[in-house]
Amino acid sequence: GGIITQTPKFLIGQEGQKLTLKCQQNFNHDTMYWYRQDSGKGLRLIYYSITENDLQKGDLSEGYDASREKKSSFSLTVTSAQKNEMAVFLCASSIWGFYAEQFFGPGTRLTVL
Amino acid sequence: GEQVEQLPSILRVQEGSSASINCSYEDSASNYFPWYKQEPGENPKLIIDIRSNMERKQIQELIVLLDKKAKRFSLHITDTQPGDSAMYFCAAEGGTGSKLSFGKGAKLTVSP
């Protein structure tokens, strides 16, 4: 078994601010993902990383940067927070390949004032 | 990327009855279709999945059906219990593996 840790749990920012979310996993998984969850819109993929030093854009990458510092960690940066934005950002990890179960972290809830 | 449509978005059933959620996808190369359950305040967890070489899979009260010709798959929960109340997400994995496209989710409420 393993665990995914996301920090911070709650993030409050100001409009225009650059905000960084962090994710750590101890599954020893190759692949890590960042999703955004909005009510009524499901889970939308922002960035994913197949292995250390790899970075792939998802469907929602505009306005975000990501960094895979090492195999166990994956960071997401909101480059310019939008006023009244509220969403939950979920990190996940899996082995690389077909039919791989994704394991999700507890999420970071973002509020922009 | 792959587009996955999921309906209904909300369903309410009585305890003991069945609940069904339907999904459709566009990419005929998609070959893996997992279902995730997210309970209130929790993270999504895999509950059942089906590969493209199967038409039906059952795990206890969960049944998944796949119609590759129609590009549709569905989740059926038989004998629902209040503990089944949650958000359910379907997903499809494209031909290159690992990357999932999720539906928008279905909120199931099971009343006693």
PDB file of C-alpha atoms in Angstrom:
ATOM      1  CA  GLY A   1       0.000   0.000   0.000  1.00  0.00           C
ATOM      2  CA  GLY A   2       0.920   3.627  -0.137  1.00  0.00           C
ATOM      3  CA  ILE A   3      -0.312   7.132   0.390  1.00  0.00           C
ATOM      4  CA  ILE A   4      -0.557  10.386  -1.491  1.00  0.00           C
ATOM      5  CA  THR A   5      -0.070  13.604   0.423  1.00  0.00           C
ATOM      6  CA  GLN A   6      -1.151  16.979  -0.874  1.00  0.00           C
ATOM      7  CA  THR A   7      -0.166  20.309   0.641  1.00  0.00           C
ATOM      8  CA  PRO A   8      -1.696  22.592   1.543  1.00  0.00           C
ATOM      9  CA  LYS A   9      -5.162  21.221   2.253  1.00  0.00           C
ATOM     10  CA  PHE A  10      -6.696  24.689   1.863  1.00  0.00           C
ATOM     11  CA  LEU A  11      -5.206  27.524  -0.173  1.00  0.00           C
ATOM     12  CA  ILE A  12      -6.530  31.061  -0.206  1.00  0.00           C
ATOM     13  CA  GLY A  13      -5.032  33.459  -2.696  1.00  0.00           C
ATOM     14  CA  GLN A  14      -5.462  36.883  -4.180  1.00  0.00           C
ATOM     15  CA  GLU A  15      -6.308  37.673  -7.783  1.00  0.00           C
ATOM     16  CA  GLY A  16      -3.181  37.615  -9.948  1.00  0.00           C
ATOM     17  CA  GLN A  17      -1.146  35.731  -7.383  1.00  0.00           C
ATOM     18  CA  LYS A  18       1.100  32.797  -8.294  1.00  0.00           C
ATOM     19  CA  LEU A  19       0.188  29.770  -6.187  1.00  0.00           C
ATOM     20  CA  THR A  20       1.939  26.417  -5.827  1.00  0.00           C
ATOM     21  CA  LEU A  21       0.388  23.108  -4.840  1.00  0.00           C
ATOM     22  CA  LYS A  22       2.495  20.107  -3.875  1.00  0.00           C
ATOM     23  CA  CYS A  23       1.958  16.368  -4.091  1.00  0.00           C
ATOM     24  CA  GLN A  24       4.013  13.482  -2.712  1.00  0.00           C
ATOM     25  CA  GLN A  25       3.451   9.729  -3.214  1.00  0.00           C
ATOM     26  CA  ASN A  26       5.168   6.729  -1.692  1.00  0.00           C
ATOM     27  CA  PHE A  27       3.701   4.074  -4.007  1.00  0.00           C
ATOM     28  CA  ASN A  28       6.897   4.271  -6.108  1.00  0.00           C
ATOM     29  CA  HIS A  29       4.612   4.935  -9.085  1.00  0.00           C
ATOM     30  CA  ASP A  30       6.084   6.196 -12.330  1.00  0.00           C
ATOM     31  CA  THR A  31       3.148   8.341 -13.420  1.00  0.00           C
ATOM     32  CA  MET A  32       1.585  11.280 -11.624  1.00  0.00           C
ATOM     33  CA  TYR A  33      -1.361  13.490 -12.532  1.00  0.00           C
ATOM     34  CA  TRP A  34      -2.984  16.777 -11.626  1.00  0.00           C
ATOM     35  CA  TYR A  35      -6.753  17.133 -12.025  1.00  0.00           C
ATOM     36  CA  ARG A  36      -9.081  20.011 -11.386  1.00  0.00           C
ATOM     37  CA  GLN A  37     -12.511  19.169  -9.943  1.00  0.00           C
ATOM     38  CA  ASP A  38     -15.328  21.673 -10.343  1.00  0.00           C
ATOM     39  CA  SER A  39     -18.896  20.985  -9.393  1.00  0.00           C
ATOM     40  CA  GLY A  40     -20.758  19.636 -12.400  1.00  0.00           C
ATOM     41  CA  LYS A  41     -17.641  19.362 -14.546  1.00  0.00           C
ATOM     42  CA  GLY A  42     -16.050  16.179 -13.351  1.00  0.00           C
ATOM     43  CA  LEU A  43     -12.308  15.651 -13.257  1.00  0.00           C
ATOM     44  CA  ARG A  44     -10.306  17.521 -15.875  1.00  0.00           C
ATOM     45  CA  LEU A  45      -6.676  16.668 -16.486  1.00  0.00           C
ATOM     46  CA  ILE A  46      -4.283  19.600 -16.168  1.00  0.00           C
ATOM     47  CA  TYR A  47      -0.847  17.992 -16.438  1.00  0.00           C
ATOM     48  CA  TYR A  48       0.612  14.544 -16.103  1.00  0.00           C
ATOM     49  CA  SER A  49       4.092  13.129 -15.915  1.00  0.00           C
ATOM     50  CA  ILE A  50       4.938   9.673 -17.180  1.00  0.00           C
ATOM     51  CA  THR A  51       8.225   9.525 -15.306  1.00  0.00           C
ATOM     52  CA  GLU A  52      10.701  11.775 -13.547  1.00  0.00           C
ATOM     53  CA  ASN A  53      11.613  14.823 -15.690  1.00  0.00           C
ATOM     54  CA  ASP A  54       8.695  14.194 -18.054  1.00  0.00           C
ATOM     55  CA  LEU A  55       5.803  16.614 -18.442  1.00  0.00           C
ATOM     56  CA  GLN A  56       2.674  16.234 -20.587  1.00  0.00           C
ATOM     57  CA  LYS A  57      -0.135  18.746 -21.016  1.00  0.00           C
ATOM     58  CA  GLY A  58      -3.686  17.714 -20.328  1.00  0.00           C
ATOM     59  CA  ASP A  59      -6.863  19.293 -21.604  1.00  0.00           C
ATOM     60  CA  LEU A  60      -6.767  22.172 -19.111  1.00  0.00           C
ATOM     61  CA  SER A  61      -3.090  23.192 -18.996  1.00  0.00           C
ATOM     62  CA  GLU A  62      -3.522  26.869 -19.900  1.00  0.00           C
ATOM     63  CA  GLY A  63      -2.894  29.006 -16.834  1.00  0.00           C
ATOM     64  CA  TYR A  64      -0.869  26.312 -15.096  1.00  0.00           C
ATOM     65  CA  ASP A  65       2.716  25.098 -14.897  1.00  0.00           C
ATOM     66  CA  ALA A  66       3.909  21.813 -13.444  1.00  0.00           C
ATOM     67  CA  SER A  67       7.173  20.351 -12.246  1.00  0.00           C
ATOM     68  CA  ARG A  68       8.198  16.750 -11.543  1.00  0.00           C
ATOM     69  CA  GLU A  69      11.112  17.317  -9.220  1.00  0.00           C
ATOM     70  CA  LYS A  70      11.674  13.648  -8.475  1.00  0.00           C
ATOM     71  CA  LYS A  71       9.812  10.387  -8.854  1.00  0.00           C
ATOM     72  CA  SER A  72       7.850  10.845  -5.660  1.00  0.00           C
ATOM     73  CA  SER A  73       6.802  14.477  -6.069  1.00  0.00           C
ATOM     74  CA  PHE A  74       4.817  16.540  -8.535  1.00  0.00           C
ATOM     75  CA  SER A  75       4.030  20.254  -8.151  1.00  0.00           C
ATOM     76  CA  LEU A  76       1.416  22.410  -9.815  1.00  0.00           C
ATOM     77  CA  THR A  77       1.573  26.185 -10.115  1.00  0.00           C
ATOM     78  CA  VAL A  78      -1.395  28.413 -10.817  1.00  0.00           C
ATOM     79  CA  THR A  79       0.398  31.151 -12.748  1.00  0.00           C
ATOM     80  CA  SER A  80      -2.184  33.902 -12.130  1.00  0.00           C
ATOM     81  CA  ALA A  81      -5.110  33.159  -9.855  1.00  0.00           C
ATOM     82  CA  GLN A  82      -8.492  34.274 -11.195  1.00  0.00           C
ATOM     83  CA  LYS A  83     -10.823  36.283  -8.956  1.00  0.00           C
ATOM     84  CA  ASN A  84     -13.679  34.256  -7.400  1.00  0.00           C
ATOM     85  CA  GLU A  85     -12.081  31.014  -8.565  1.00  0.00           C
ATOM     86  CA  MET A  86     -12.957  28.016  -6.442  1.00  0.00           C
ATOM     87  CA  ALA A  87     -11.965  24.464  -7.185  1.00  0.00           C
ATOM     88  CA  VAL A  88     -10.457  21.315  -5.756  1.00  0.00           C
ATOM     89  CA  PHE A  89      -7.156  20.145  -7.215  1.00  0.00           C
ATOM     90  CA  LEU A  90      -6.572  16.407  -7.035  1.00  0.00           C
ATOM     91  CA  CYS A  91      -3.226  14.717  -7.445  1.00  0.00           C
ATOM     92  CA  ALA A  92      -3.090  11.069  -8.484  1.00  0.00           C
ATOM     93  CA  SER A  93      -0.501   8.446  -9.288  1.00  0.00           C
ATOM     94  CA  SER A  94      -0.335   5.096 -11.074  1.00  0.00           C
ATOM     95  CA  ILE A  95       2.048   2.653 -12.632  1.00  0.00           C
ATOM     96  CA  TRP A  96       2.758   3.438 -16.284  1.00  0.00           C
ATOM     97  CA  GLY A  97       0.900   1.431 -18.874  1.00  0.00           C
ATOM     98  CA  PHE A  98      -2.524   0.104 -19.770  1.00  0.00           C
ATOM     99  CA  TYR A  99      -5.320  -0.640 -17.336  1.00  0.00           C
ATOM    100  CA  ALA A 100      -3.547   1.163 -14.505  1.00  0.00           C
ATOM    101  CA  GLU A 101      -5.550   2.078 -11.419  1.00  0.00           C
ATOM    102  CA  GLN A 102      -5.083   5.688 -10.412  1.00  0.00           C
ATOM    103  CA  PHE A 103      -4.786   6.457  -6.705  1.00  0.00           C
ATOM    104  CA  PHE A 104      -5.924   9.904  -5.642  1.00  0.00           C
ATOM    105  CA  GLY A 105      -4.782  12.239  -2.917  1.00  0.00           C
ATOM    106  CA  PRO A 106      -7.140  14.093  -0.557  1.00  0.00           C
ATOM    107  CA  GLY A 107      -7.102  17.297  -2.637  1.00  0.00           C
ATOM    108  CA  THR A 108      -6.234  20.965  -2.204  1.00  0.00           C
ATOM    109  CA  ARG A 109      -9.195  23.315  -2.056  1.00  0.00           C
ATOM    110  CA  LEU A 110      -8.404  26.659  -3.696  1.00  0.00           C
ATOM    111  CA  THR A 111     -10.290  29.881  -3.040  1.00  0.00           C
ATOM    112  CA  VAL A 112      -9.319  33.126  -4.743  1.00  0.00           C
ATOM    113  CA  LEU A 113     -10.558  36.342  -3.184  1.00  0.00           C
TER     114      LEU A 113
ATOM    115  CA  GLY B   1      -8.559  14.244 -26.485  1.00  0.00           C
ATOM    116  CA  GLU B   2     -11.167  11.618 -25.735  1.00  0.00           C
ATOM    117  CA  GLN B   3     -14.605  12.934 -24.791  1.00  0.00           C
ATOM    118  CA  VAL B   4     -16.727  11.002 -22.315  1.00  0.00           C
ATOM    119  CA  GLU B   5     -20.392  11.848 -21.792  1.00  0.00           C
ATOM    120  CA  GLN B   6     -22.100  10.672 -18.610  1.00  0.00           C
ATOM    121  CA  LEU B   7     -25.793  10.631 -17.796  1.00  0.00           C
ATOM    122  CA  PRO B   8     -27.727  11.210 -15.666  1.00  0.00           C
ATOM    123  CA  SER B   9     -25.917  13.747 -13.525  1.00  0.00           C
ATOM    124  CA  ILE B  10     -28.254  13.199 -10.580  1.00  0.00           C
ATOM    125  CA  LEU B  11     -30.227  10.144  -9.582  1.00  0.00           C
ATOM    126  CA  ARG B  12     -32.230   9.294  -6.517  1.00  0.00           C
ATOM    127  CA  VAL B  13     -33.409   5.775  -5.723  1.00  0.00           C
ATOM    128  CA  GLN B  14     -35.004   3.891  -2.868  1.00  0.00           C
ATOM    129  CA  GLU B  15     -32.942   1.462  -0.839  1.00  0.00           C
ATOM    130  CA  GLY B  16     -33.087  -1.994  -2.364  1.00  0.00           C
ATOM    131  CA  SER B  17     -33.773  -0.801  -5.893  1.00  0.00           C
ATOM    132  CA  SER B  18     -31.319  -0.620  -8.791  1.00  0.00           C
ATOM    133  CA  ALA B  19     -29.417   2.385 -10.137  1.00  0.00           C
ATOM    134  CA  SER B  20     -27.929   2.785 -13.598  1.00  0.00           C
ATOM    135  CA  ILE B  21     -25.408   5.273 -14.975  1.00  0.00           C
ATOM    136  CA  ASN B  22     -24.586   5.491 -18.652  1.00  0.00           C
ATOM    137  CA  CYS B  23     -21.491   6.717 -20.434  1.00  0.00           C
ATOM    138  CA  SER B  24     -20.451   7.112 -24.033  1.00  0.00           C
ATOM    139  CA  TYR B  25     -17.101   7.769 -25.629  1.00  0.00           C
ATOM    140  CA  GLU B  26     -15.819   8.891 -29.020  1.00  0.00           C
ATOM    141  CA  ASP B  27     -12.444   7.275 -29.617  1.00  0.00           C
ATOM    142  CA  SER B  28     -12.751   3.722 -30.925  1.00  0.00           C
ATOM    143  CA  ALA B  29      -9.144   3.115 -29.788  1.00  0.00           C
ATOM    144  CA  SER B  30     -10.207   3.422 -26.126  1.00  0.00           C
ATOM    145  CA  ASN B  31      -9.735   0.045 -24.498  1.00  0.00           C
ATOM    146  CA  TYR B  32     -10.216   0.395 -20.759  1.00  0.00           C
ATOM    147  CA  PHE B  33     -13.193   1.770 -18.841  1.00  0.00           C
ATOM    148  CA  PRO B  34     -12.908   2.213 -15.068  1.00  0.00           C
ATOM    149  CA  TRP B  35     -15.500   3.526 -12.650  1.00  0.00           C
ATOM    150  CA  TYR B  36     -14.538   5.628  -9.643  1.00  0.00           C
ATOM    151  CA  LYS B  37     -16.650   6.329  -6.572  1.00  0.00           C
ATOM    152  CA  GLN B  38     -16.170   9.497  -4.555  1.00  0.00           C
ATOM    153  CA  GLU B  39     -17.871   9.665  -1.180  1.00  0.00           C
ATOM    154  CA  PRO B  40     -18.517  13.083   0.394  1.00  0.00           C
ATOM    155  CA  GLY B  41     -15.270  14.632   1.583  1.00  0.00           C
ATOM    156  CA  GLU B  42     -13.214  11.732   0.217  1.00  0.00           C
ATOM    157  CA  ASN B  43     -11.013  11.176  -2.807  1.00  0.00           C
ATOM    158  CA  PRO B  44     -12.170   9.081  -5.786  1.00  0.00           C
ATOM    159  CA  LYS B  45     -11.515   5.348  -5.568  1.00  0.00           C
ATOM    160  CA  LEU B  46     -11.674   2.666  -8.236  1.00  0.00           C
ATOM    161  CA  ILE B  47     -14.636   0.340  -7.715  1.00  0.00           C
ATOM    162  CA  ILE B  48     -14.841  -1.674 -10.926  1.00  0.00           C
ATOM    163  CA  ASP B  49     -13.413  -1.619 -14.428  1.00  0.00           C
ATOM    164  CA  ILE B  50     -13.829  -3.389 -17.750  1.00  0.00           C
ATOM    165  CA  ARG B  51     -11.435  -3.957 -20.630  1.00  0.00           C
ATOM    166  CA  SER B  52     -12.383  -3.826 -24.262  1.00  0.00           C
ATOM    167  CA  ASN B  53     -12.166  -7.618 -24.652  1.00  0.00           C
ATOM    168  CA  MET B  54     -15.132  -8.049 -22.288  1.00  0.00           C
ATOM    169  CA  GLU B  55     -18.835  -7.227 -22.545  1.00  0.00           C
ATOM    170  CA  ARG B  56     -19.856  -7.727 -18.937  1.00  0.00           C
ATOM    171  CA  LYS B  57     -18.199  -7.774 -15.541  1.00  0.00           C
ATOM    172  CA  GLN B  58     -19.720  -8.179 -12.092  1.00  0.00           C
ATOM    173  CA  ILE B  59     -18.286  -7.613  -8.640  1.00  0.00           C
ATOM    174  CA  GLN B  60     -20.910  -8.307  -5.987  1.00  0.00           C
ATOM    175  CA  GLU B  61     -23.719  -5.781  -6.549  1.00  0.00           C
ATOM    176  CA  LEU B  62     -21.829  -3.856  -9.272  1.00  0.00           C
ATOM    177  CA  ILE B  63     -22.311  -4.744 -12.936  1.00  0.00           C
ATOM    178  CA  VAL B  64     -20.529  -3.056 -15.816  1.00  0.00           C
ATOM    179  CA  LEU B  65     -21.624  -3.510 -19.423  1.00  0.00           C
ATOM    180  CA  LEU B  66     -19.624  -2.504 -22.482  1.00  0.00           C
ATOM    181  CA  ASP B  67     -20.988  -2.123 -26.025  1.00  0.00           C
ATOM    182  CA  LYS B  68     -17.969  -1.369 -28.200  1.00  0.00           C
ATOM    183  CA  LYS B  69     -19.998  -1.007 -31.400  1.00  0.00           C
ATOM    184  CA  ALA B  70     -22.150   1.704 -29.864  1.00  0.00           C
ATOM    185  CA  LYS B  71     -19.203   3.104 -27.835  1.00  0.00           C
ATOM    186  CA  ARG B  72     -21.233   2.929 -24.671  1.00  0.00           C
ATOM    187  CA  PHE B  73     -20.676   1.492 -21.246  1.00  0.00           C
ATOM    188  CA  SER B  74     -22.759   1.508 -18.123  1.00  0.00           C
ATOM    189  CA  LEU B  75     -22.684   0.847 -14.383  1.00  0.00           C
ATOM    190  CA  HIS B  76     -25.566  -0.912 -12.681  1.00  0.00           C
ATOM    191  CA  ILE B  77     -25.822  -1.095  -8.923  1.00  0.00           C
ATOM    192  CA  THR B  78     -28.296  -3.729  -7.770  1.00  0.00           C
ATOM    193  CA  ASP B  79     -29.895  -3.767  -4.310  1.00  0.00           C
ATOM    194  CA  THR B  80     -28.676  -0.267  -3.482  1.00  0.00           C
ATOM    195  CA  GLN B  81     -27.846   0.679   0.108  1.00  0.00           C
ATOM    196  CA  PRO B  82     -27.480   4.123   1.726  1.00  0.00           C
ATOM    197  CA  GLY B  83     -23.719   3.546   1.688  1.00  0.00           C
ATOM    198  CA  ASP B  84     -23.856   3.596  -2.121  1.00  0.00           C
ATOM    199  CA  SER B  85     -24.728   7.305  -1.975  1.00  0.00           C
ATOM    200  CA  ALA B  86     -21.793   9.068  -3.634  1.00  0.00           C
ATOM    201  CA  MET B  87     -20.504  10.620  -6.837  1.00  0.00           C
ATOM    202  CA  TYR B  88     -19.696   8.123  -9.552  1.00  0.00           C
ATOM    203  CA  PHE B  89     -17.309   8.907 -12.408  1.00  0.00           C
ATOM    204  CA  CYS B  90     -16.859   6.859 -15.532  1.00  0.00           C
ATOM    205  CA  ALA B  91     -13.647   7.129 -17.516  1.00  0.00           C
ATOM    206  CA  ALA B  92     -12.043   5.906 -20.711  1.00  0.00           C
ATOM    207  CA  GLU B  93      -8.405   5.149 -21.368  1.00  0.00           C
ATOM    208  CA  GLY B  94      -7.073   5.980 -24.804  1.00  0.00           C
ATOM    209  CA  GLY B  95      -4.963   3.755 -26.985  1.00  0.00           C
ATOM    210  CA  THR B  96      -1.645   4.995 -25.564  1.00  0.00           C
ATOM    211  CA  GLY B  97      -2.401   3.959 -21.993  1.00  0.00           C
ATOM    212  CA  SER B  98      -2.372   5.629 -18.573  1.00  0.00           C
ATOM    213  CA  LYS B  99      -4.247   8.796 -19.532  1.00  0.00           C
ATOM    214  CA  LEU B 100      -7.924   8.749 -18.515  1.00  0.00           C
ATOM    215  CA  SER B 101     -10.733  11.004 -19.703  1.00  0.00           C
ATOM    216  CA  PHE B 102     -13.465  11.295 -17.099  1.00  0.00           C
ATOM    217  CA  GLY B 103     -17.168  11.924 -17.394  1.00  0.00           C
ATOM    218  CA  LYS B 104     -18.721  14.779 -15.444  1.00  0.00           C
ATOM    219  CA  GLY B 105     -20.004  12.537 -12.703  1.00  0.00           C
ATOM    220  CA  ALA B 106     -23.327  11.278 -11.392  1.00  0.00           C
ATOM    221  CA  LYS B 107     -24.530  12.018  -7.896  1.00  0.00           C
ATOM    222  CA  LEU B 108     -26.420   9.023  -6.519  1.00  0.00           C
ATOM    223  CA  THR B 109     -28.602   9.348  -3.440  1.00  0.00           C
ATOM    224  CA  VAL B 110     -30.085   6.202  -1.923  1.00  0.00           C
ATOM    225  CA  SER B 111     -32.967   6.864   0.471  1.00  0.00           C
ATOM    226  CA  PRO B 112     -33.831   4.426   3.274  1.00  0.00           C
TER     227      PRO B 112
END
